[in-house]
CSV table of C-alpha atoms in Angstrom, one decimal:
chain,number,residue,atom,x,y,z
C,1,UNK,CA,5.5,-15.1,18.9
C,2,UNK,CA,2.9,-13.6,21.1
C,3,UNK,CA,3.3,-13.0,24.9
C,4,UNK,CA,1.0,-11.9,27.6
C,5,UNK,CA,1.5,-11.2,31.3
C,6,UNK,CA,-1.4,-10.7,33.8
C,7,UNK,CA,-1.9,-9.5,37.4
C,8,UNK,CA,-5.6,-9.8,38.1
C,9,UNK,CA,-6.5,-9.6,41.8
C,10,UNK,CA,-9.7,-11.4,42.5
C,11,UNK,CA,-9.7,-13.2,39.2
C,12,UNK,CA,-8.2,-16.4,37.8
C,13,UNK,CA,-5.4,-14.8,35.8
C,14,UNK,CA,-4.9,-17.8,33.6
C,15,UNK,CA,-8.3,-17.3,32.0
C,16,UNK,CA,-7.5,-13.7,31.2
C,17,UNK,CA,-4.2,-14.9,29.7
C,18,UNK,CA,-6.1,-17.4,27.6
C,19,UNK,CA,-8.2,-14.7,25.9
C,20,UNK,CA,-5.1,-12.5,25.5
C,21,UNK,CA,-3.3,-15.4,23.7
C,22,UNK,CA,-6.4,-16.0,21.5
C,23,UNK,CA,-6.2,-12.4,20.3
C,24,UNK,CA,-2.5,-12.9,19.6
C,25,UNK,CA,-2.9,-16.2,17.7
C,26,UNK,CA,-1.8,-14.6,14.5
C,27,UNK,CA,1.7,-14.2,15.9
C,28,UNK,CA,2.3,-18.0,16.2
C,29,UNK,CA,0.4,-21.2,15.4
C,30,UNK,CA,2.7,-24.0,16.5
C,31,UNK,CA,2.3,-24.3,20.3
C,32,UNK,CA,1.0,-22.3,23.2
C,33,UNK,CA,1.0,-22.4,27.0
C,34,UNK,CA,0.1,-20.6,30.2
C,35,UNK,CA,1.8,-20.5,33.6
C,36,UNK,CA,-0.1,-19.3,36.6
C,37,UNK,CA,0.8,-18.6,40.3
C,38,UNK,CA,-1.2,-17.9,43.5
C,39,UNK,CA,1.6,-16.4,45.7
C,40,UNK,CA,2.7,-19.9,46.9
C,41,UNK,CA,3.1,-22.2,43.9
C,42,UNK,CA,3.6,-22.0,40.1
C,43,UNK,CA,2.1,-24.3,37.6
C,44,UNK,CA,2.3,-24.5,33.8
C,45,UNK,CA,0.4,-26.1,30.9
C,46,UNK,CA,1.8,-26.2,27.3
C,47,UNK,CA,1.0,-28.2,24.2
C,48,UNK,CA,1.3,-28.2,20.4
C,49,UNK,CA,-1.4,-26.5,18.3
C,50,UNK,CA,-3.7,-23.5,18.5
C,51,UNK,CA,-4.7,-21.9,21.7
C,52,UNK,CA,-8.3,-23.2,21.5
C,53,UNK,CA,-7.1,-26.7,20.8
C,54,UNK,CA,-4.8,-26.8,23.8
C,55,UNK,CA,-7.0,-25.5,26.6
C,56,UNK,CA,-10.1,-27.2,28.0
C,57,UNK,CA,-11.9,-26.5,31.2
C,58,UNK,CA,-10.0,-29.2,33.1
C,59,UNK,CA,-6.7,-27.6,32.1
C,60,UNK,CA,-7.4,-24.5,34.1
C,61,UNK,CA,-8.0,-26.3,37.4
C,62,UNK,CA,-4.3,-26.4,38.3
C,63,UNK,CA,-3.7,-22.9,36.8
C,64,UNK,CA,-5.1,-21.0,39.8
C,65,UNK,CA,-4.0,-17.6,41.1
C,66,UNK,CA,-4.0,-14.0,40.2
C,67,UNK,CA,-0.6,-14.0,38.3
C,68,UNK,CA,-0.2,-15.6,34.9
C,69,UNK,CA,1.9,-15.4,31.7
C,70,UNK,CA,1.2,-16.9,28.3
C,71,UNK,CA,2.9,-17.6,25.0
C,72,UNK,CA,1.9,-18.6,21.5
C,73,UNK,CA,4.9,-19.8,19.4
C,74,UNK,CA,6.3,-19.1,16.0
C,75,UNK,CA,9.6,-20.9,15.9
C,76,UNK,CA,12.9,-19.3,15.0
C,77,UNK,CA,15.7,-20.7,17.2
C,78,UNK,CA,14.7,-24.3,18.1
C,79,UNK,CA,12.5,-26.7,16.2
C,80,UNK,CA,8.7,-27.0,16.4
C,81,UNK,CA,8.3,-29.6,19.1
C,82,UNK,CA,6.7,-29.9,22.6
C,83,UNK,CA,9.9,-29.4,24.5
C,84,UNK,CA,10.2,-25.9,23.0
C,85,UNK,CA,6.6,-24.9,23.9
C,86,UNK,CA,6.5,-21.9,26.3
C,87,UNK,CA,6.3,-20.7,29.0
C,88,UNK,CA,9.5,-22.5,30.1
C,89,UNK,CA,10.1,-23.2,33.8
C,90,UNK,CA,13.6,-23.2,35.3
C,91,UNK,CA,15.1,-23.1,38.8
C,92,UNK,CA,18.2,-21.2,39.9
C,93,UNK,CA,19.7,-19.0,42.6
C,94,UNK,CA,16.7,-16.7,42.8
C,95,UNK,CA,14.2,-19.6,42.9
C,96,UNK,CA,11.6,-20.9,40.4
C,97,UNK,CA,10.9,-18.9,37.3
C,98,UNK,CA,8.6,-19.2,34.2
C,99,UNK,CA,9.4,-17.3,31.1
C,100,UNK,CA,7.9,-16.5,27.7
C,101,UNK,CA,9.9,-14.8,25.0
C,102,UNK,CA,9.3,-13.1,21.6
C,103,UNK,CA,12.5,-12.4,19.6
C,104,UNK,CA,15.8,-14.0,18.9
C,105,UNK,CA,19.1,-14.0,20.9
C,106,UNK,CA,22.0,-14.2,18.6
C,107,UNK,CA,24.7,-15.0,21.2
C,108,UNK,CA,22.6,-17.7,22.9
C,109,UNK,CA,25.0,-20.5,22.0
C,110,UNK,CA,27.9,-18.7,23.8
C,111,UNK,CA,25.7,-17.9,26.8
C,112,UNK,CA,24.5,-21.5,27.0
C,113,UNK,CA,28.1,-22.7,27.4
C,114,UNK,CA,28.8,-20.2,30.1
C,115,UNK,CA,25.7,-21.2,32.0
C,116,UNK,CA,26.6,-24.8,31.9
C,117,UNK,CA,30.2,-24.1,33.1
C,118,UNK,CA,29.4,-21.6,35.8
C,119,UNK,CA,26.1,-22.8,37.3
C,120,UNK,CA,25.8,-26.4,35.9
C,121,UNK,CA,22.5,-25.4,34.2
C,122,UNK,CA,20.7,-28.3,32.4
C,123,UNK,CA,18.7,-27.5,29.3
C,124,UNK,CA,15.5,-29.3,28.3
C,125,UNK,CA,14.7,-27.4,25.1
C,126,UNK,CA,16.6,-26.2,22.0
C,127,UNK,CA,15.5,-22.6,22.3
C,128,UNK,CA,17.3,-19.4,23.1
C,129,UNK,CA,14.4,-18.6,25.4
C,130,UNK,CA,15.6,-21.2,28.0
C,131,UNK,CA,19.0,-19.5,27.9
C,132,UNK,CA,17.3,-16.2,28.9
C,133,UNK,CA,15.4,-17.9,31.7
C,134,UNK,CA,18.6,-19.5,33.2
C,135,UNK,CA,20.5,-16.3,32.7
C,136,UNK,CA,17.8,-14.3,34.6
C,137,UNK,CA,17.2,-16.7,37.5
C,138,UNK,CA,21.0,-16.9,38.2
C,139,UNK,CA,21.8,-13.2,37.6
C,140,UNK,CA,23.4,-11.2,40.4
C,141,UNK,CA,21.2,-8.5,42.1
C,142,UNK,CA,19.0,-7.9,45.0
C,143,UNK,CA,15.8,-7.4,43.0
C,144,UNK,CA,14.3,-8.6,39.7
C,145,UNK,CA,14.9,-5.2,38.1
C,146,UNK,CA,18.7,-5.6,38.9
C,147,UNK,CA,18.7,-9.1,37.6
C,148,UNK,CA,16.9,-8.1,34.4
C,149,UNK,CA,19.3,-5.2,33.8
C,150,UNK,CA,22.2,-7.6,34.2
C,151,UNK,CA,20.6,-9.8,31.5
C,152,UNK,CA,20.1,-6.9,29.2
C,153,UNK,CA,23.9,-6.2,29.3
C,154,UNK,CA,24.6,-9.8,28.3
C,155,UNK,CA,21.9,-10.6,25.7
C,156,UNK,CA,22.4,-9.6,22.1
C,157,UNK,CA,19.4,-9.5,19.8
C,158,UNK,CA,15.7,-9.1,20.2
C,159,UNK,CA,13.6,-9.8,23.2
C,160,UNK,CA,10.2,-8.7,24.4
C,161,UNK,CA,9.5,-11.1,27.3
C,162,UNK,CA,7.3,-11.8,30.3
C,163,UNK,CA,8.4,-13.9,33.3
C,164,UNK,CA,6.8,-14.9,36.6
C,165,UNK,CA,7.7,-16.2,40.0
C,166,UNK,CA,5.2,-17.4,42.6
C,167,UNK,CA,4.1,-13.8,43.4
C,168,UNK,CA,5.5,-11.5,40.7
C,169,UNK,CA,5.1,-10.9,37.0
C,170,UNK,CA,8.0,-9.3,35.1
C,171,UNK,CA,8.2,-7.8,31.6
C,172,UNK,CA,11.1,-6.4,29.6
C,173,UNK,CA,11.8,-5.1,26.2
C,174,UNK,CA,15.3,-5.0,24.6
C,175,UNK,CA,17.1,-1.7,24.5
C,176,UNK,CA,16.4,-1.2,20.8
C,177,UNK,CA,12.7,-2.1,21.1
C,178,UNK,CA,12.9,-4.5,18.2
C,179,UNK,CA,9.7,-6.5,19.1
C,180,UNK,CA,6.5,-4.8,20.4
C,181,UNK,CA,5.2,-4.9,23.9
C,182,UNK,CA,2.5,-2.8,25.6
C,183,UNK,CA,0.8,-2.1,29.0
C,184,UNK,CA,-2.9,-2.0,29.8
C,185,UNK,CA,-5.0,-1.5,32.9
C,186,UNK,CA,-7.9,-3.7,33.7
C,187,UNK,CA,-9.8,-2.9,36.9
C,188,UNK,CA,-7.4,-3.3,39.8
C,189,UNK,CA,-5.1,-5.3,37.6
C,190,UNK,CA,-2.6,-4.9,34.8
C,191,UNK,CA,-2.0,-6.6,31.4
C,192,UNK,CA,1.2,-6.8,29.4
C,193,UNK,CA,0.8,-8.0,25.8
C,194,UNK,CA,2.7,-8.1,22.5
C,195,UNK,CA,0.0,-6.0,20.8
C,196,UNK,CA,-2.7,-3.6,21.9
C,197,UNK,CA,-5.4,-5.7,20.1
C,198,UNK,CA,-5.2,-8.2,23.0
C,199,UNK,CA,-5.9,-5.4,25.5
C,200,UNK,CA,-9.0,-4.4,23.5
C,201,UNK,CA,-10.4,-7.9,23.5
C,202,UNK,CA,-9.9,-8.1,27.3
C,203,UNK,CA,-11.6,-4.8,27.9
C,204,UNK,CA,-8.4,-3.3,29.2
C,205,UNK,CA,-7.4,0.3,28.7
C,206,UNK,CA,-4.3,0.7,26.6
C,207,UNK,CA,-1.8,2.9,28.5
C,208,UNK,CA,1.4,2.9,26.5
C,209,UNK,CA,4.2,0.8,24.9
C,210,UNK,CA,6.8,-0.7,27.1
C,211,UNK,CA,9.8,1.5,26.4
C,212,UNK,CA,13.0,0.0,24.9
C,213,UNK,CA,15.2,-1.1,27.8
C,214,UNK,CA,12.4,-0.8,30.4
C,215,UNK,CA,11.6,-3.4,33.0
C,216,UNK,CA,8.0,-3.7,34.4
C,217,UNK,CA,7.2,-5.4,37.7
C,218,UNK,CA,3.6,-6.4,38.6
C,219,UNK,CA,2.9,-7.6,42.1
C,220,UNK,CA,0.4,-7.1,45.0
C,221,UNK,CA,1.8,-3.6,45.5
C,222,UNK,CA,0.8,-2.7,42.0
C,223,UNK,CA,3.0,-1.8,39.0
C,224,UNK,CA,6.5,-0.3,39.0
C,225,UNK,CA,8.9,0.5,36.2
C,226,UNK,CA,12.6,0.9,35.9
C,227,UNK,CA,14.9,1.9,32.9
C,228,UNK,CA,18.6,1.3,32.7
C,229,UNK,CA,20.6,4.5,33.3
C,230,UNK,CA,22.8,3.6,30.3
C,231,UNK,CA,19.9,3.0,27.9
C,232,UNK,CA,20.5,4.7,24.6
C,233,UNK,CA,17.9,6.6,22.6
C,234,UNK,CA,18.5,4.5,19.5
C,235,UNK,CA,15.5,2.5,18.4
C,236,UNK,CA,15.2,-0.3,15.8
C,237,UNK,CA,11.7,-1.6,15.8
C,238,UNK,CA,11.1,-4.4,13.2
C,239,UNK,CA,9.5,-2.7,10.2
C,240,UNK,CA,7.9,-6.1,9.3
C,241,UNK,CA,5.6,-5.6,12.3
C,242,UNK,CA,4.0,-2.7,10.4
C,243,UNK,CA,4.0,-4.6,7.1
C,244,UNK,CA,2.7,-8.0,8.1
C,245,UNK,CA,3.0,-9.4,11.6
C,246,UNK,CA,0.9,-7.1,13.7
C,247,UNK,CA,-2.9,-7.1,13.5
C,248,UNK,CA,-4.2,-4.0,11.7
C,249,UNK,CA,-6.2,-2.9,14.8
C,250,UNK,CA,-3.1,-2.7,17.0
C,251,UNK,CA,-1.3,0.5,17.8
C,252,UNK,CA,2.5,0.4,17.5
C,253,UNK,CA,4.6,3.3,18.7
C,254,UNK,CA,1.5,5.5,18.6
C,255,UNK,CA,0.4,4.6,15.1
C,256,UNK,CA,-2.6,2.4,14.2
C,257,UNK,CA,-1.2,-0.4,12.0
C,258,UNK,CA,-4.2,-0.1,9.6
C,259,UNK,CA,-3.4,3.6,8.9
C,260,UNK,CA,0.2,2.8,8.4
C,261,UNK,CA,-0.6,0.2,5.8
C,262,UNK,CA,-3.0,2.5,4.0
C,263,UNK,CA,-0.2,5.0,3.7
C,264,UNK,CA,2.1,2.3,2.4
C,265,UNK,CA,-0.5,1.6,-0.3
C,266,UNK,CA,-0.8,5.3,-1.2
C,267,UNK,CA,3.0,5.6,-1.4
C,268,UNK,CA,3.1,2.5,-3.6
C,269,UNK,CA,0.6,4.1,-6.0
C,270,UNK,CA,2.7,7.2,-6.2
C,271,UNK,CA,5.9,5.2,-7.0
C,272,UNK,CA,4.3,2.6,-9.3
C,273,UNK,CA,1.2,4.0,-11.1
C,274,UNK,CA,-0.5,1.8,-13.7
C,275,UNK,CA,-3.6,2.1,-15.9
C,276,UNK,CA,-6.1,-0.5,-14.5
C,277,UNK,CA,-9.7,-1.1,-13.8
C,278,UNK,CA,-9.7,-2.5,-10.3
C,279,UNK,CA,-7.6,-2.7,-7.2
C,280,UNK,CA,-7.7,-5.8,-5.0
C,281,UNK,CA,-5.7,-6.9,-2.0
C,282,UNK,CA,-4.5,-10.3,-1.1
C,283,UNK,CA,-6.4,-10.8,2.2
C,284,UNK,CA,-6.0,-10.1,5.0
C,285,UNK,CA,-2.8,-8.4,5.7
C,286,UNK,CA,-2.8,-6.5,2.3
C,287,UNK,CA,-6.4,-5.1,2.5
C,288,UNK,CA,-5.5,-1.8,4.1
C,289,UNK,CA,-2.7,-1.2,1.7
C,290,UNK,CA,-5.0,-2.0,-1.3
C,291,UNK,CA,-7.5,0.6,0.0
C,292,UNK,CA,-4.7,3.1,0.2
C,293,UNK,CA,-3.5,2.4,-3.3
C,294,UNK,CA,-7.1,2.7,-4.7
C,295,UNK,CA,-7.7,6.0,-2.8
C,296,UNK,CA,-4.4,7.5,-4.1
C,297,UNK,CA,-4.7,6.3,-7.6
C,298,UNK,CA,-8.4,6.9,-8.1
C,299,UNK,CA,-8.9,3.3,-9.3
C,300,UNK,CA,-11.9,1.5,-7.7
C,301,UNK,CA,-11.3,-1.0,-4.9
C,302,UNK,CA,-13.1,-4.3,-4.6
C,303,UNK,CA,-12.7,-7.6,-2.9
C,304,UNK,CA,-11.4,-10.1,-5.5
C,305,UNK,CA,-10.2,-13.0,-3.5
C,306,UNK,CA,-12.0,-14.7,-0.6
C,307,UNK,CA,-9.8,-16.2,2.1
C,308,UNK,CA,-10.6,-19.4,3.9
C,309,UNK,CA,-10.7,-18.2,7.5
C,310,UNK,CA,-9.7,-21.6,8.8
C,311,UNK,CA,-6.3,-21.6,7.0
C,312,UNK,CA,-3.5,-20.0,9.1
C,313,UNK,CA,-0.9,-17.6,8.1
C,314,UNK,CA,1.2,-19.6,5.6
C,315,UNK,CA,4.3,-17.3,6.0
C,316,UNK,CA,4.8,-18.5,9.5
C,317,UNK,CA,4.3,-22.2,8.9
C,318,UNK,CA,7.5,-24.0,10.0
C,319,UNK,CA,8.0,-26.1,6.8
C,320,UNK,CA,7.8,-25.2,3.1
C,321,UNK,CA,5.6,-28.2,2.3
C,322,UNK,CA,3.0,-26.9,4.8
C,323,UNK,CA,3.2,-23.4,3.3
C,324,UNK,CA,2.6,-24.8,-0.2
C,325,UNK,CA,-0.4,-26.8,1.0
C,326,UNK,CA,-1.8,-23.9,2.9
C,327,UNK,CA,-1.6,-21.5,0.0
C,328,UNK,CA,-3.5,-23.9,-2.3
C,329,UNK,CA,-6.3,-24.0,0.3
C,330,UNK,CA,-6.3,-20.4,1.1
C,331,UNK,CA,-7.9,-18.3,-1.6
C,332,UNK,CA,-10.9,-18.4,-3.9
C,333,UNK,CA,-11.6,-15.8,-6.6
C,334,UNK,CA,-14.8,-13.8,-7.1
C,335,UNK,CA,-15.0,-14.6,-10.8
C,336,UNK,CA,-17.8,-12.2,-11.7
C,337,UNK,CA,-15.9,-9.3,-10.1
C,338,UNK,CA,-12.5,-9.8,-11.8
C,339,UNK,CA,-13.4,-11.4,-15.2
C,340,UNK,CA,-12.1,-9.2,-18.0
C,341,UNK,CA,-10.7,-6.7,-15.6
C,342,UNK,CA,-7.2,-5.1,-15.6
C,343,UNK,CA,-6.2,-5.7,-11.9
C,344,UNK,CA,-3.8,-4.1,-9.5
C,345,UNK,CA,-3.1,-6.8,-7.0
C,346,UNK,CA,-1.6,-5.4,-3.8
C,347,UNK,CA,0.5,-7.8,-1.6
C,348,UNK,CA,2.2,-7.0,1.7
C,349,UNK,CA,5.5,-8.7,0.8
C,350,UNK,CA,7.2,-11.3,-1.3
C,351,UNK,CA,9.5,-13.5,0.9
C,352,UNK,CA,9.9,-17.0,-0.5
C,353,UNK,CA,7.6,-16.5,-3.6
C,354,UNK,CA,5.2,-19.2,-2.5
C,355,UNK,CA,2.0,-17.3,-2.6
C,356,UNK,CA,2.3,-14.9,-5.6
C,357,UNK,CA,2.5,-17.4,-8.5
C,358,UNK,CA,-0.4,-19.4,-7.1
C,359,UNK,CA,-2.6,-16.2,-6.6
C,360,UNK,CA,-1.8,-15.1,-10.2
C,361,UNK,CA,-2.8,-18.6,-11.6
C,362,UNK,CA,-6.1,-18.4,-9.7
C,363,UNK,CA,-6.8,-14.9,-11.1
C,364,UNK,CA,-5.9,-15.9,-14.6
C,365,UNK,CA,-8.2,-18.9,-14.5
C,366,UNK,CA,-10.9,-16.5,-13.3
C,367,UNK,CA,-10.5,-14.4,-16.4
C,368,UNK,CA,-8.4,-11.4,-15.3
C,369,UNK,CA,-7.3,-9.5,-18.4
C,370,UNK,CA,-4.1,-8.1,-16.9
C,371,UNK,CA,-2.5,-8.5,-13.5
C,372,UNK,CA,-0.2,-5.9,-12.0
C,373,UNK,CA,1.4,-6.9,-8.7
C,374,UNK,CA,2.3,-4.1,-6.3
C,375,UNK,CA,4.1,-4.9,-3.1
C,376,UNK,CA,4.1,-2.6,-0.1
C,377,UNK,CA,7.5,-3.8,1.1
C,378,UNK,CA,10.9,-3.5,-0.6
C,379,UNK,CA,12.6,-6.6,-2.0
C,380,UNK,CA,13.6,-8.8,1.0
C,381,UNK,CA,17.2,-9.8,0.3
C,382,UNK,CA,18.8,-10.6,3.7
C,383,UNK,CA,18.0,-13.1,6.5
C,384,UNK,CA,16.6,-11.9,9.8
C,385,UNK,CA,18.3,-12.8,13.1
C,386,UNK,CA,15.9,-10.8,15.2
C,387,UNK,CA,12.9,-13.2,15.4
C,388,UNK,CA,11.6,-13.7,11.8
C,389,UNK,CA,12.1,-17.0,10.1
C,390,UNK,CA,14.3,-15.9,7.2
C,391,UNK,CA,17.5,-17.8,8.3
C,392,UNK,CA,18.4,-19.2,4.9
C,393,UNK,CA,19.2,-16.6,2.2
C,394,UNK,CA,18.6,-19.2,-0.5
C,395,UNK,CA,14.9,-19.1,0.4
C,396,UNK,CA,14.6,-15.3,-0.3
C,397,UNK,CA,13.5,-15.0,-3.9
C,398,UNK,CA,14.6,-11.3,-4.2
C,399,UNK,CA,18.1,-12.2,-3.0
C,400,UNK,CA,18.5,-14.5,-6.0
C,401,UNK,CA,16.4,-13.0,-8.8
C,402,UNK,CA,15.9,-9.6,-10.2
C,403,UNK,CA,12.5,-7.8,-10.2
C,404,UNK,CA,12.0,-8.7,-13.8
C,405,UNK,CA,12.9,-12.4,-13.2
C,406,UNK,CA,10.4,-12.5,-10.3
C,407,UNK,CA,7.7,-10.9,-12.5
C,408,UNK,CA,8.4,-13.5,-15.3
C,409,UNK,CA,8.3,-16.4,-12.8
C,410,UNK,CA,5.0,-15.2,-11.4
C,411,UNK,CA,3.5,-14.5,-14.8
C,412,UNK,CA,2.5,-11.0,-13.9
C,413,UNK,CA,2.1,-8.2,-16.4
C,414,UNK,CA,4.1,-5.9,-14.2
C,415,UNK,CA,5.6,-5.9,-10.7
C,416,UNK,CA,6.5,-3.0,-8.5
C,417,UNK,CA,8.0,-2.9,-5.0
C,418,UNK,CA,7.7,0.0,-2.5
C,419,UNK,CA,11.1,1.7,-2.1
C,420,UNK,CA,12.9,1.6,1.3
C,421,UNK,CA,12.8,5.4,1.4
C,422,UNK,CA,9.1,5.5,0.8
C,423,UNK,CA,8.4,2.8,3.4
C,424,UNK,CA,10.3,4.6,6.1
C,425,UNK,CA,8.7,7.9,5.2
C,426,UNK,CA,5.2,6.6,5.8
C,427,UNK,CA,6.0,4.4,8.7
C,428,UNK,CA,7.7,6.9,10.9
C,429,UNK,CA,5.3,6.6,13.8
C,430,UNK,CA,5.7,8.8,16.9
C,431,UNK,CA,9.2,7.5,17.8
C,432,UNK,CA,10.8,6.5,14.4
C,433,UNK,CA,13.8,4.3,14.2
C,434,UNK,CA,13.3,0.9,12.5
C,435,UNK,CA,15.2,-2.2,11.7
C,436,UNK,CA,15.2,-2.6,7.9
C,437,UNK,CA,18.0,-5.2,7.8
C,438,UNK,CA,16.0,-7.6,5.7
C,439,UNK,CA,16.0,-5.0,2.9
C,440,UNK,CA,19.4,-3.4,3.4
C,441,UNK,CA,21.6,-5.8,5.3
C,442,UNK,CA,22.3,-3.1,7.9
C,443,UNK,CA,21.6,-5.0,11.2
C,444,UNK,CA,21.0,-3.0,14.4
C,445,UNK,CA,23.5,-5.2,16.3
C,446,UNK,CA,26.7,-6.9,15.0
C,447,UNK,CA,25.8,-10.1,13.2
C,448,UNK,CA,28.2,-12.6,11.7
C,449,UNK,CA,27.1,-14.7,8.7
C,450,UNK,CA,27.7,-18.0,10.5
C,451,UNK,CA,24.9,-17.1,12.9
C,452,UNK,CA,22.5,-18.1,10.1
C,453,UNK,CA,22.4,-21.5,11.7
C,454,UNK,CA,21.3,-20.7,15.2
C,455,UNK,CA,20.4,-24.1,16.7
C,456,UNK,CA,20.8,-25.0,20.3
C,457,UNK,CA,21.2,-28.7,20.8
C,458,UNK,CA,19.3,-30.1,23.8
C,459,UNK,CA,21.1,-32.1,26.4
C,460,UNK,CA,20.7,-35.8,26.5
């Protein structure tokens, strides 16, 4: 998911949030929404679809005020339906609160039972995000910082979130920093966003990442920050952000994602060299890695596949049927470029195995002489409980087939995956410390296998 928080004095913050969400559309394509406040009242508009499909001029009329938060959704916990669109609005001991969340809370079911029993909370969605909202608005404390810190002690899993009252915007990142979140300055106002690319599009100055375990408060007094005294120095940022999710022009932990992906491609060339005529990438998330592979190997780089820009990211489609349909519409080969050539085809990852066989068929029909697949991620063998939709291990092709079996199924001449050691070496960033559980099974927080079915049933 993508989240954005705005305090923009003298400007309709909802319009700023809209352009921020538009820049974060790659993080979720199922639903979106914006909540806005003017110091006295809080209103929200959500719907299913893309950001540009949901908001028309008339939709901004009730979204007045200098405070706003926004969300674009990629579903993990909770199905893809309107009741789960965010921001969600709840009421509790501390008043009215809107909240938007990126991540996954693995103890949400237990917390939901406690909230019902202790406070009589009623739930209108099937998401873990609503659990966070009720937990926060009913938390003990004399300030939002204290309430948020209380939540941090009870929530297990990943959360980068923004929340809003009638006169305050809040932001917080979980103590391990699993999902990204950054701060920018725009005139007299402030912007919080999942990725720095959103700040660039808004003309805001990127200041820094929100630190793991940090709480940010934006109000008419400006910005203030607080960090839990008991916060650890351990970090576990999702390595898949560097591989696939984040836009290449974003900065994560001080590293430009494009540069990190180039280094992944170069390391892949060192680990899996091959005699070939041309290096191509599967656009768009593999382009930088393909450039890095070509540079390191000395093999020329070229575009070989053209992507239909109006097809979304098929990995984050909510159903396999939609992924298959999207892949068939997604790529078209440059036949004159690849005919008769021995190709190195660089991909960012192989998760379910939906895209790779189709791409190889397209390249074979276009006359490629040889096809050598190189993947700048290790084999993905374990489900993710931290906000990536890999809940069913049976869907993960590398968990059920060997590298040779995957190669044969895809009809490639060779197949090479980047090693875990190589990936972590080139993705160290300024801070280091990554979650690589989808490759190793070593989760940053205790996870029980039965949590693979995290579904929160809505109340009737």
